[in-house]
PDB file of C-alpha atoms and ligand atoms in Angstrom:
ATOM      1  CA  MET A  21      76.890 105.586 112.696  1.00 37.00           C
ATOM      2  CA  SER A  22      74.880 102.453 112.212  1.00 39.00           C
ATOM      3  CA  ASP A  23      71.474 102.337 113.713  1.00 40.00           C
ATOM      4  CA  PRO A  24      70.148  99.272 115.510  1.00 37.00           C
ATOM      5  CA  ALA A  25      67.916  97.383 113.112  1.00 37.00           C
ATOM      6  CA  ALA A  26      64.321  98.457 113.528  1.00 36.00           C
ATOM      7  CA  HIS A  27      62.110  95.939 111.777  1.00 36.00           C
ATOM      8  CA  SER A  28      58.848  97.387 110.600  1.00 34.00           C
ATOM      9  CA  GLN A  29      55.675  95.353 110.536  1.00 34.00           C
ATOM     10  CA  HIS A  30      53.796  94.928 107.287  1.00 34.00           C
ATOM     11  CA  THR A  31      50.044  94.880 107.676  1.00 32.00           C
ATOM     12  CA  ILE A  32      47.773  94.235 104.716  1.00 35.00           C
ATOM     13  CA  THR A  33      44.404  95.874 105.185  1.00 37.00           C
ATOM     14  CA  PRO A  34      41.492  95.929 102.745  1.00 39.00           C
ATOM     15  CA  THR A  35      40.692  99.405 101.474  1.00 42.00           C
ATOM     16  CA  ASN A  36      37.300 100.949 101.056  1.00 43.00           C
ATOM     17  CA  ASN A  37      38.660 103.667  98.847  1.00 47.00           C
ATOM     18  CA  PRO A  38      37.927 103.023  95.172  1.00 47.00           C
ATOM     19  CA  PRO A  39      39.872 104.900  92.519  1.00 51.00           C
ATOM     20  CA  LEU A  40      38.566 108.436  92.130  1.00 46.00           C
ATOM     21  CA  LYS A  41      36.375 108.928  89.075  1.00 41.00           C
ATOM     22  CA  ASN A  42      34.526 112.201  89.209  1.00 38.00           C
ATOM     23  CA  THR A  43      34.495 113.480  92.747  1.00 36.00           C
ATOM     24  CA  SER A  44      36.253 116.556  94.008  1.00 33.00           C
ATOM     25  CA  THR A  45      37.728 117.671  97.293  1.00 32.00           C
ATOM     26  CA  ALA A  46      38.654 121.098  98.535  1.00 29.00           C
ATOM     27  CA  ALA A  47      42.196 119.970  99.258  1.00 38.00           C
ATOM     28  CA  HIS A  48      43.288 119.617  95.650  1.00 43.00           C
ATOM     29  CA  PRO A  49      43.360 121.956  92.709  1.00 43.00           C
ATOM     30  CA  PRO A  50      40.814 121.716  89.909  1.00 40.00           C
ATOM     31  CA  SER A  51      41.405 119.937  86.686  1.00 47.00           C
ATOM     32  CA  GLY A  52      41.298 121.536  83.296  1.00 44.00           C
ATOM     33  CA  LYS A  53      44.419 123.640  83.416  1.00 46.00           C
ATOM     34  CA  PRO A  54      46.905 123.127  80.599  1.00 47.00           C
ATOM     35  CA  ASP A  55      49.776 120.792  81.304  1.00 46.00           C
ATOM     36  CA  PRO A  56      52.806 123.086  81.670  1.00 43.00           C
ATOM     37  CA  THR A  57      55.252 120.242  81.148  1.00 45.00           C
ATOM     38  CA  LEU A  58      54.014 119.524  77.637  1.00 43.00           C
ATOM     39  CA  GLU A  59      55.996 121.140  74.895  1.00 40.00           C
ATOM     40  CA  SER A  60      54.586 121.717  71.470  1.00 37.00           C
ATOM     41  CA  SER A  61      56.832 120.756  68.645  1.00 35.00           C
ATOM     42  CA  SER A  62      56.691 122.080  65.150  1.00 36.00           C
ATOM     43  CA  SER A  63      59.594 119.968  64.051  1.00 37.00           C
ATOM     44  CA  SER A  64      57.883 116.620  63.635  1.00 36.00           C
ATOM     45  CA  ASN A  65      58.396 116.771  59.897  1.00 39.00           C
ATOM     46  CA  GLU A  66      62.086 117.395  60.104  1.00 39.00           C
ATOM     47  CA  HIS A  67      62.853 113.696  59.751  1.00 41.00           C
ATOM     48  CA  ALA A  68      60.272 112.984  57.049  1.00 41.00           C
ATOM     49  CA  ALA A  69      61.476 110.918  54.171  1.00 42.00           C
ATOM     50  CA  SER A  70      62.975 113.443  51.857  1.00 46.00           C
ATOM     51  CA  LYS A  71      62.989 111.669  48.506  1.00 48.00           C
ATOM     52  CA  GLY A  72      59.405 110.616  48.011  1.00 50.00           C
ATOM     53  CA  GLY A  73      59.647 107.603  50.322  1.00 57.00           C
ATOM     54  CA  PHE A  74      56.699 106.374  52.335  1.00 65.00           C
ATOM     55  CA  ALA A  75      58.486 106.016  55.677  1.00 68.00           C
ATOM     56  CA  ALA A  76      56.564 107.575  58.578  1.00 69.00           C
ATOM     57  CA  PRO A  77      58.270 110.712  59.870  1.00 68.00           C
ATOM     58  CA  ARG A  78      60.416 110.053  62.940  1.00 72.00           C
ATOM     59  CA  PRO A  79      59.229 112.244  65.816  1.00 76.00           C
ATOM     60  CA  SER A  80      61.643 114.724  67.327  1.00 86.00           C
ATOM     61  CA  ALA A  81      62.704 114.076  70.916  1.00 82.00           C
ATOM     62  CA  ALA A  82      60.344 116.850  72.072  1.00 85.00           C
ATOM     63  CA  ALA A  83      57.360 115.378  70.216  1.00 89.00           C
ATOM     64  CA  GLU A  84      58.200 111.891  71.477  1.00 83.00           C
ATOM     65  CA  LEU A  85      58.406 113.177  75.048  1.00 83.00           C
ATOM     66  CA  ALA A  86      55.102 115.081  74.778  1.00 89.00           C
ATOM     67  CA  SER A  87      53.283 112.013  73.489  1.00 89.00           C
ATOM     68  CA  LEU A  88      54.799 109.792  76.195  1.00 89.00           C
ATOM     69  CA  LYS A  89      53.703 112.221  78.908  1.00 92.00           C
ATOM     70  CA  ILE A  90      50.076 112.115  77.795  1.00 93.00           C
ATOM     71  CA  LYS A  91      50.001 108.301  77.869  1.00 94.00           C
ATOM     72  CA  LEU A  92      51.731 108.112  81.236  1.00 96.00           C
ATOM     73  CA  LYS A  93      49.583 110.786  82.862  1.00 94.00           C
ATOM     74  CA  SER A  94      46.335 109.179  81.791  1.00 94.00           C
ATOM     75  CA  SER A  95      47.391 105.859  83.333  1.00 96.00           C
ATOM     76  CA  LEU A  96      47.719 107.243  86.868  1.00 96.00           C
ATOM     77  CA  ARG A  97      44.959 106.406  89.370  1.00 96.00           C
ATOM     78  CA  GLN A  98      43.865 108.447  92.358  1.00 95.00           C
ATOM     79  CA  PHE A  99      42.577 107.173  95.693  1.00 96.00           C
ATOM     80  CA  PRO A 100      40.963 109.703  98.044  1.00 96.00           C
ATOM     81  CA  ASP A 101      41.648 109.499 101.775  1.00 97.00           C
ATOM     82  CA  PHE A 102      44.605 107.123 101.507  1.00 96.00           C
ATOM     83  CA  PRO A 103      46.677 106.439 103.556  1.00 95.00           C
ATOM     84  CA  GLU A 104      44.776 108.863 105.787  1.00 94.00           C
ATOM     85  CA  PRO A 105      41.814 111.264 105.504  1.00 96.00           C
ATOM     86  CA  GLY A 106      42.462 114.333 103.376  1.00 94.00           C
ATOM     87  CA  ILE A 107      45.216 112.792 101.236  1.00 94.00           C
ATOM     88  CA  LEU A 108      44.511 112.249  97.549  1.00 94.00           C
ATOM     89  CA  PHE A 109      46.867 109.372  96.821  1.00 96.00           C
ATOM     90  CA  GLU A 110      48.451 109.170  93.375  1.00 96.00           C
ATOM     91  CA  ASP A 111      48.959 105.565  92.314  1.00 97.00           C
ATOM     92  CA  ILE A 112      51.803 105.197  89.809  1.00 97.00           C
ATOM     93  CA  LEU A 113      51.745 101.390  89.765  1.00 98.00           C
ATOM     94  CA  PRO A 114      49.684 101.082  86.532  1.00 98.00           C
ATOM     95  CA  ILE A 115      52.764 102.359  84.695  1.00 98.00           C
ATOM     96  CA  PHE A 116      54.750  99.324  85.837  1.00 98.00           C
ATOM     97  CA  ALA A 117      51.901  96.892  85.170  1.00 98.00           C
ATOM     98  CA  ASN A 118      52.079  97.726  81.465  1.00 97.00           C
ATOM     99  CA  PRO A 119      55.386  96.999  79.668  1.00 97.00           C
ATOM    100  CA  GLU A 120      54.710  99.666  77.037  1.00 95.00           C
ATOM    101  CA  LEU A 121      54.134 102.350  79.672  1.00 97.00           C
ATOM    102  CA  HIS A 122      57.081 101.097  81.727  1.00 97.00           C
ATOM    103  CA  GLU A 123      59.340 101.390  78.683  1.00 97.00           C
ATOM    104  CA  GLY A 124      57.772 104.785  77.920  1.00 96.00           C
ATOM    105  CA  LEU A 125      58.542 106.021  81.421  1.00 97.00           C
ATOM    106  CA  LEU A 126      62.194 105.064  81.138  1.00 97.00           C
ATOM    107  CA  ARG A 127      62.459 106.554  77.659  1.00 95.00           C
ATOM    108  CA  GLY A 128      60.779 109.746  78.872  1.00 94.00           C
ATOM    109  CA  LEU A 129      63.110 110.062  81.836  1.00 95.00           C
ATOM    110  CA  GLU A 130      66.148 109.327  79.676  1.00 94.00           C
ATOM    111  CA  LEU A 131      65.139 112.049  77.208  1.00 91.00           C
ATOM    112  CA  ALA A 132      64.381 114.475  80.013  1.00 90.00           C
ATOM    113  CA  VAL A 133      67.675 113.867  81.804  1.00 94.00           C
ATOM    114  CA  ALA A 134      69.585 114.330  78.547  1.00 92.00           C
ATOM    115  CA  LYS A 135      67.774 117.619  77.980  1.00 89.00           C
ATOM    116  CA  GLN A 136      67.849 118.990  81.534  1.00 91.00           C
ATOM    117  CA  PHE A 137      71.099 117.600  82.871  1.00 90.00           C
ATOM    118  CA  GLY A 138      72.979 116.744  79.694  1.00 86.00           C
ATOM    119  CA  GLY A 139      75.673 119.374  80.060  1.00 79.00           C
ATOM    120  CA  LYS A 140      79.360 118.669  80.359  1.00 78.00           C
ATOM    121  CA  ASP A 141      79.021 116.636  83.547  1.00 86.00           C
ATOM    122  CA  LYS A 142      77.987 113.010  83.346  1.00 94.00           C
ATOM    123  CA  VAL A 143      75.767 111.540  86.054  1.00 97.00           C
ATOM    124  CA  ASP A 144      77.934 109.269  88.235  1.00 98.00           C
ATOM    125  CA  VAL A 145      75.270 108.029  90.631  1.00 98.00           C
ATOM    126  CA  VAL A 146      71.490 107.804  90.566  1.00 98.00           C
ATOM    127  CA  VAL A 147      70.143 107.857  94.117  1.00 99.00           C
ATOM    128  CA  GLY A 148      66.633 106.393  94.491  1.00 99.00           C
ATOM    129  CA  LEU A 149      64.332 106.832  97.478  1.00 98.00           C
ATOM    130  CA  ASP A 150      62.756 103.940  99.373  1.00 98.00           C
ATOM    131  CA  ALA A 151      60.504 102.454  98.110  1.00 98.00           C
ATOM    132  CA  ARG A 152      58.927 103.749  94.933  1.00 98.00           C
ATOM    133  CA  GLY A 153      62.162 105.331  93.748  1.00 98.00           C
ATOM    134  CA  PHE A 154      63.448 101.756  93.492  1.00 98.00           C
ATOM    135  CA  LEU A 155      60.882 100.926  90.806  1.00 98.00           C
ATOM    136  CA  PHE A 156      62.681 102.894  88.127  1.00 98.00           C
ATOM    137  CA  GLY A 157      65.901 104.307  89.646  1.00 98.00           C
ATOM    138  CA  PRO A 158      68.080 101.253  88.874  1.00 98.00           C
ATOM    139  CA  SER A 159      66.776 100.983  85.292  1.00 98.00           C
ATOM    140  CA  LEU A 160      67.379 104.682  84.700  1.00 98.00           C
ATOM    141  CA  ALA A 161      70.877 104.380  86.166  1.00 98.00           C
ATOM    142  CA  LEU A 162      71.673 101.574  83.705  1.00 97.00           C
ATOM    143  CA  ARG A 163      70.478 103.680  80.775  1.00 96.00           C
ATOM    144  CA  LEU A 164      72.649 106.565  81.939  1.00 96.00           C
ATOM    145  CA  GLY A 165      75.666 104.330  82.527  1.00 96.00           C
ATOM    146  CA  ALA A 166      75.605 105.385  86.179  1.00 97.00           C
ATOM    147  CA  ALA A 167      75.729 103.586  89.504  1.00 98.00           C
ATOM    148  CA  PHE A 168      72.551 103.150  91.547  1.00 99.00           C
ATOM    149  CA  VAL A 169      72.514 103.792  95.285  1.00 99.00           C
ATOM    150  CA  PRO A 170      69.452 103.474  97.537  1.00 98.00           C
ATOM    151  CA  VAL A 171      68.251 105.744 100.297  1.00 98.00           C
ATOM    152  CA  ARG A 172      66.433 103.409 102.687  1.00 98.00           C
ATOM    153  CA  LYS A 173      64.061 103.754 105.583  1.00 98.00           C
ATOM    154  CA  ARG A 174      65.863 103.390 108.909  1.00 98.00           C
ATOM    155  CA  GLY A 175      67.043  99.965 110.036  1.00 98.00           C
ATOM    156  CA  LYS A 176      67.310  98.291 106.622  1.00 98.00           C
ATOM    157  CA  LEU A 177      70.947  98.907 105.662  1.00 98.00           C
ATOM    158  CA  PRO A 178      73.963  97.068 107.149  1.00 98.00           C
ATOM    159  CA  GLY A 179      77.172  98.775 108.255  1.00 98.00           C
ATOM    160  CA  PRO A 180      77.828 102.374 109.239  1.00 98.00           C
ATOM    161  CA  CYS A 181      75.049 104.659 108.025  1.00 98.00           C
ATOM    162  CA  GLU A 182      74.170 108.331 107.978  1.00 98.00           C
ATOM    163  CA  THR A 183      70.650 109.125 109.159  1.00 98.00           C
ATOM    164  CA  ALA A 184      68.257 112.016 108.511  1.00 98.00           C
ATOM    165  CA  GLU A 185      64.809 112.560 110.014  1.00 97.00           C
ATOM    166  CA  TYR A 186      62.157 114.224 107.857  1.00 97.00           C
ATOM    167  CA  MET A 187      58.494 115.167 107.600  1.00 95.00           C
ATOM    168  CA  LYS A 188      56.414 114.174 104.569  1.00 88.00           C
ATOM    169  CA  GLU A 189      52.814 114.768 103.391  1.00 84.00           C
ATOM    170  CA  TYR A 190      51.637 112.100 105.811  1.00 86.00           C
ATOM    171  CA  GLY A 191      53.780 111.731 108.952  1.00 87.00           C
ATOM    172  CA  SER A 192      57.486 111.697 109.711  1.00 93.00           C
ATOM    173  CA  ASP A 193      60.210 109.127 109.043  1.00 96.00           C
ATOM    174  CA  PHE A 194      63.959 108.453 108.982  1.00 98.00           C
ATOM    175  CA  PHE A 195      66.139 107.880 105.916  1.00 98.00           C
ATOM    176  CA  GLN A 196      69.566 106.274 105.842  1.00 98.00           C
ATOM    177  CA  MET A 197      72.453 105.815 103.410  1.00 99.00           C
ATOM    178  CA  GLN A 198      75.494 103.628 103.834  1.00 98.00           C
ATOM    179  CA  GLY A 199      78.468 105.776 104.790  1.00 98.00           C
ATOM    180  CA  ASP A 200      80.601 104.651 101.804  1.00 98.00           C
ATOM    181  CA  ALA A 201      77.845 104.690  99.176  1.00 98.00           C
ATOM    182  CA  ILE A 202      79.065 107.834  97.418  1.00 98.00           C
ATOM    183  CA  LYS A 203      82.615 108.988  96.746  1.00 98.00           C
ATOM    184  CA  LYS A 204      83.560 112.580  97.381  1.00 98.00           C
ATOM    185  CA  GLY A 205      82.793 114.770  94.362  1.00 98.00           C
ATOM    186  CA  GLN A 206      80.581 112.259  92.528  1.00 98.00           C
ATOM    187  CA  LYS A 207      77.764 113.838  90.509  1.00 98.00           C
ATOM    188  CA  VAL A 208      74.424 112.640  91.823  1.00 98.00           C
ATOM    189  CA  LEU A 209      70.897 112.649  90.431  1.00 98.00           C
ATOM    190  CA  ILE A 210      68.231 112.018  93.083  1.00 98.00           C
ATOM    191  CA  VAL A 211      65.056 110.320  91.804  1.00 98.00           C
ATOM    192  CA  ASP A 212      61.682 109.489  93.291  1.00 98.00           C
ATOM    193  CA  ASP A 213      58.141 108.896  92.079  1.00 98.00           C
ATOM    194  CA  ILE A 214      56.451 111.891  93.721  1.00 97.00           C
ATOM    195  CA  ILE A 215      57.431 115.148  95.353  1.00 97.00           C
ATOM    196  CA  ALA A 216      54.750 116.376  97.749  1.00 95.00           C
ATOM    197  CA  THR A 217      56.023 118.505 100.666  1.00 95.00           C
ATOM    198  CA  GLY A 218      59.608 117.846  99.568  1.00 97.00           C
ATOM    199  CA  GLY A 219      60.586 116.529 103.000  1.00 97.00           C
ATOM    200  CA  SER A 220      61.723 113.130 101.689  1.00 97.00           C
ATOM    201  CA  ALA A 221      63.755 114.551  98.813  1.00 98.00           C
ATOM    202  CA  ALA A 222      65.359 117.234 101.011  1.00 98.00           C
ATOM    203  CA  ALA A 223      66.401 114.587 103.555  1.00 98.00           C
ATOM    204  CA  ALA A 224      67.905 112.464 100.770  1.00 98.00           C
ATOM    205  CA  GLY A 225      69.739 115.537  99.496  1.00 98.00           C
ATOM    206  CA  SER A 226      71.185 116.259 102.915  1.00 98.00           C
ATOM    207  CA  LEU A 227      72.465 112.664 103.176  1.00 98.00           C
ATOM    208  CA  VAL A 228      74.087 112.843  99.727  1.00 98.00           C
ATOM    209  CA  LYS A 229      75.838 116.073 100.703  1.00 98.00           C
ATOM    210  CA  THR A 230      76.983 114.608 104.027  1.00 98.00           C
ATOM    211  CA  LEU A 231      78.618 111.776 102.063  1.00 98.00           C
ATOM    212  CA  GLY A 232      80.403 114.295  99.814  1.00 98.00           C
ATOM    213  CA  GLY A 233      78.269 113.944  96.670  1.00 98.00           C
ATOM    214  CA  GLU A 234      77.467 116.880  94.393  1.00 98.00           C
ATOM    215  CA  ILE A 235      73.768 117.057  93.594  1.00 98.00           C
ATOM    216  CA  MET A 236      73.188 117.705  89.876  1.00 98.00           C
ATOM    217  CA  GLY A 237      69.448 117.743  90.357  1.00 98.00           C
ATOM    218  CA  TYR A 238      66.250 115.967  91.335  1.00 98.00           C
ATOM    219  CA  VAL A 239      63.947 114.041  89.013  1.00 98.00           C
ATOM    220  CA  PHE A 240      60.358 113.065  89.824  1.00 98.00           C
ATOM    221  CA  ILE A 241      57.552 111.459  87.867  1.00 98.00           C
ATOM    222  CA  LEU A 242      54.863 113.629  89.477  1.00 97.00           C
ATOM    223  CA  GLU A 243      54.823 116.830  91.515  1.00 96.00           C
ATOM    224  CA  LEU A 244      52.079 118.038  93.853  1.00 94.00           C
ATOM    225  CA  ASP A 245      53.093 121.589  93.106  1.00 91.00           C
ATOM    226  CA  PHE A 246      50.557 123.285  95.381  1.00 92.00           C
ATOM    227  CA  LEU A 247      52.636 121.911  98.306  1.00 93.00           C
ATOM    228  CA  LYS A 248      55.696 123.791  96.999  1.00 95.00           C
ATOM    229  CA  GLY A 249      58.057 120.938  97.853  1.00 96.00           C
ATOM    230  CA  ARG A 250      60.658 122.090  95.346  1.00 97.00           C
ATOM    231  CA  ASP A 251      61.263 125.194  97.488  1.00 98.00           C
ATOM    232  CA  LYS A 252      63.024 122.887  99.980  1.00 98.00           C
ATOM    233  CA  LEU A 253      65.540 121.727  97.349  1.00 98.00           C
ATOM    234  CA  ASP A 254      68.690 123.621  96.440  1.00 96.00           C
ATOM    235  CA  ALA A 255      69.443 122.004  93.071  1.00 98.00           C
ATOM    236  CA  PRO A 256      67.508 121.991  89.770  1.00 97.00           C
ATOM    237  CA  VAL A 257      64.247 120.016  89.836  1.00 97.00           C
ATOM    238  CA  TYR A 258      62.672 118.248  86.855  1.00 96.00           C
ATOM    239  CA  THR A 259      59.211 116.693  86.956  1.00 96.00           C
ATOM    240  CA  LEU A 260      58.136 114.492  84.055  1.00 95.00           C
ATOM    241  CA  LEU A 261      54.387 114.928  84.519  1.00 92.00           C
ATOM    242  CA  ALA A 262      52.409 117.970  85.545  1.00 76.00           C
ATOM    243  CA  SER A 263      50.967 118.685  88.946  1.00 70.00           C
ATOM    244  CA  GLN A 264      48.374 116.586  90.672  1.00 57.00           C
ATOM    245  CA  GLU A 265      44.882 117.369  89.500  1.00 58.00           C
ATOM    246  CA  GLU A 266      41.682 115.418  89.739  1.00 50.00           C
ATOM    247  CA  LYS A 267      40.705 113.479  86.675  1.00 47.00           C
ATOM    248  CA  LEU A 268      37.542 114.164  84.768  1.00 41.00           C
ATOM    249  CA  GLU A 269      35.332 111.200  84.016  1.00 41.00           C
ATOM    250  CA  GLN A 270      36.578 109.527  80.832  1.00 36.00           C
TER     251      GLN A 270
HETATM  252  O1  LIG B 304      57.454 115.091  99.373  1.00 73.78           O
HETATM  253  P1  LIG B 304      57.025 114.295 100.557  1.00 73.78           P
HETATM  254  O2  LIG B 304      55.914 114.950 101.336  1.00 73.78           O
HETATM  255  O3  LIG B 304      58.179 113.938 101.425  1.00 73.78           O
HETATM  256  O4  LIG B 304      56.366 112.935 100.036  1.00 73.78           O
HETATM  257  C1  LIG B 304      56.902 112.192  98.978  1.00 73.78           C
HETATM  258  C2  LIG B 304      57.314 110.830  99.418  1.00 73.78           C
HETATM  259  O5  LIG B 304      56.183 110.106  99.929  1.00 73.78           O
HETATM  260  C3  LIG B 304      56.123 108.836  99.284  1.00 73.78           C
HETATM  261  O6  LIG B 304      56.894 107.872  99.936  1.00 73.78           O
HETATM  262  P2  LIG B 304      56.444 107.068 101.230  1.00 73.78           P
HETATM  263  O7  LIG B 304      57.221 107.589 102.396  1.00 73.78           O
HETATM  264  O8  LIG B 304      54.968 107.043 101.345  1.00 73.78           O
HETATM  265  O9  LIG B 304      57.054 105.656 101.001  1.00 73.78           O
HETATM  266  P3  LIG B 304      56.906 104.469  99.955  1.00 73.78           P
HETATM  267  O10 LIG B 304      57.620 104.920  98.702  1.00 73.78           O
HETATM  268  O11 LIG B 304      57.616 103.405 100.674  1.00 73.78           O
HETATM  269  O12 LIG B 304      55.455 104.191  99.701  1.00 73.78           O
HETATM  270  C4  LIG B 304      56.721 109.089  97.921  1.00 73.78           C
HETATM  271  O13 LIG B 304      57.153 107.891  97.309  1.00 73.78           O
HETATM  272  C5  LIG B 304      57.835 110.037  98.236  1.00 73.78           C
HETATM  273  O14 LIG B 304      59.029 109.352  98.614  1.00 73.78           O
HETATM  274  N1  LIG B 305      49.435 112.325  97.544  1.00 73.78           N
HETATM  275  C1  LIG B 305      50.363 111.378  97.437  1.00 73.78           C
HETATM  276  N2  LIG B 305      50.166 110.317  96.638  1.00 73.78           N
HETATM  277  C2  LIG B 305      51.128 109.338  96.521  1.00 73.78           C
HETATM  278  N3  LIG B 305      52.285 109.378  97.182  1.00 73.78           N
HETATM  279  C3  LIG B 305      52.520 110.434  97.985  1.00 73.78           C
HETATM  280  N4  LIG B 305      53.586 110.745  98.753  1.00 73.78           N
HETATM  281  C4  LIG B 305      53.310 111.896  99.378  1.00 73.78           C
HETATM  282  N5  LIG B 305      52.108 112.364  99.039  1.00 73.78           N
HETATM  283  C5  LIG B 305      51.587 111.453  98.157  1.00 73.78           C
END
């Protein structure tokens, strides 16, 4: 049922944590391992102009996706000890500050969803998690011809709501969905920027199921795979970029 509105305070504090350049912490895995999400493609010539034309070859979807991933990954910034000591915070906002990267993200997700979830069932609803899942969830939903439905932090949604408490990498919280947001049997894709412990995504999944939705899968931009968050999820998981790793100095 609906929860009494709980208005959170927003406090802006200056940070002393500059983006990470070349430091390392024991809490995060080393860099230098190959990116397992990149696929090599030997088919980039398959669209080459066949009759002596000079048109540049059109990349295959796999080659396009691999190139997009490299650009997107290199734009991410890391902030040590934010929002609390011991957390290496992954900042995805540079993607949205650059229209080319923003477009690339949506194209990459669209290609990935077509490849991973492009079977006989169409996505009916994209569910995005408060707040960073709202940065790209609605745009992705439009591209897929699907509805967008938000999962919000407690106290933000009007009307009868379902509520789930969860633990995440830093602290605990409550998620809510409006009780009529999903129709029974609708096919749902749950999207968020990052999966860390998986607590947030699992709570969103439990709400979708309570409302009668069928979870096709979960899509994330980045996965902190050493936290094994995907083990908490009982539907296929796709991550666009590889695991968190510290960047080497450019
Ligand atoms: O896998 P988990 O350990 O649950 O952590 C992942 C969640 O943490 C972050 O959200 P946060 O709650 O910080 O909210 P925000 O998007 O409003 O910044 C992130 O956007 C994910 O939703
Ligand atoms: N390390 C991290 N960076 C950014 N967002 C997160 N959400 C949970 N863990 C996070």
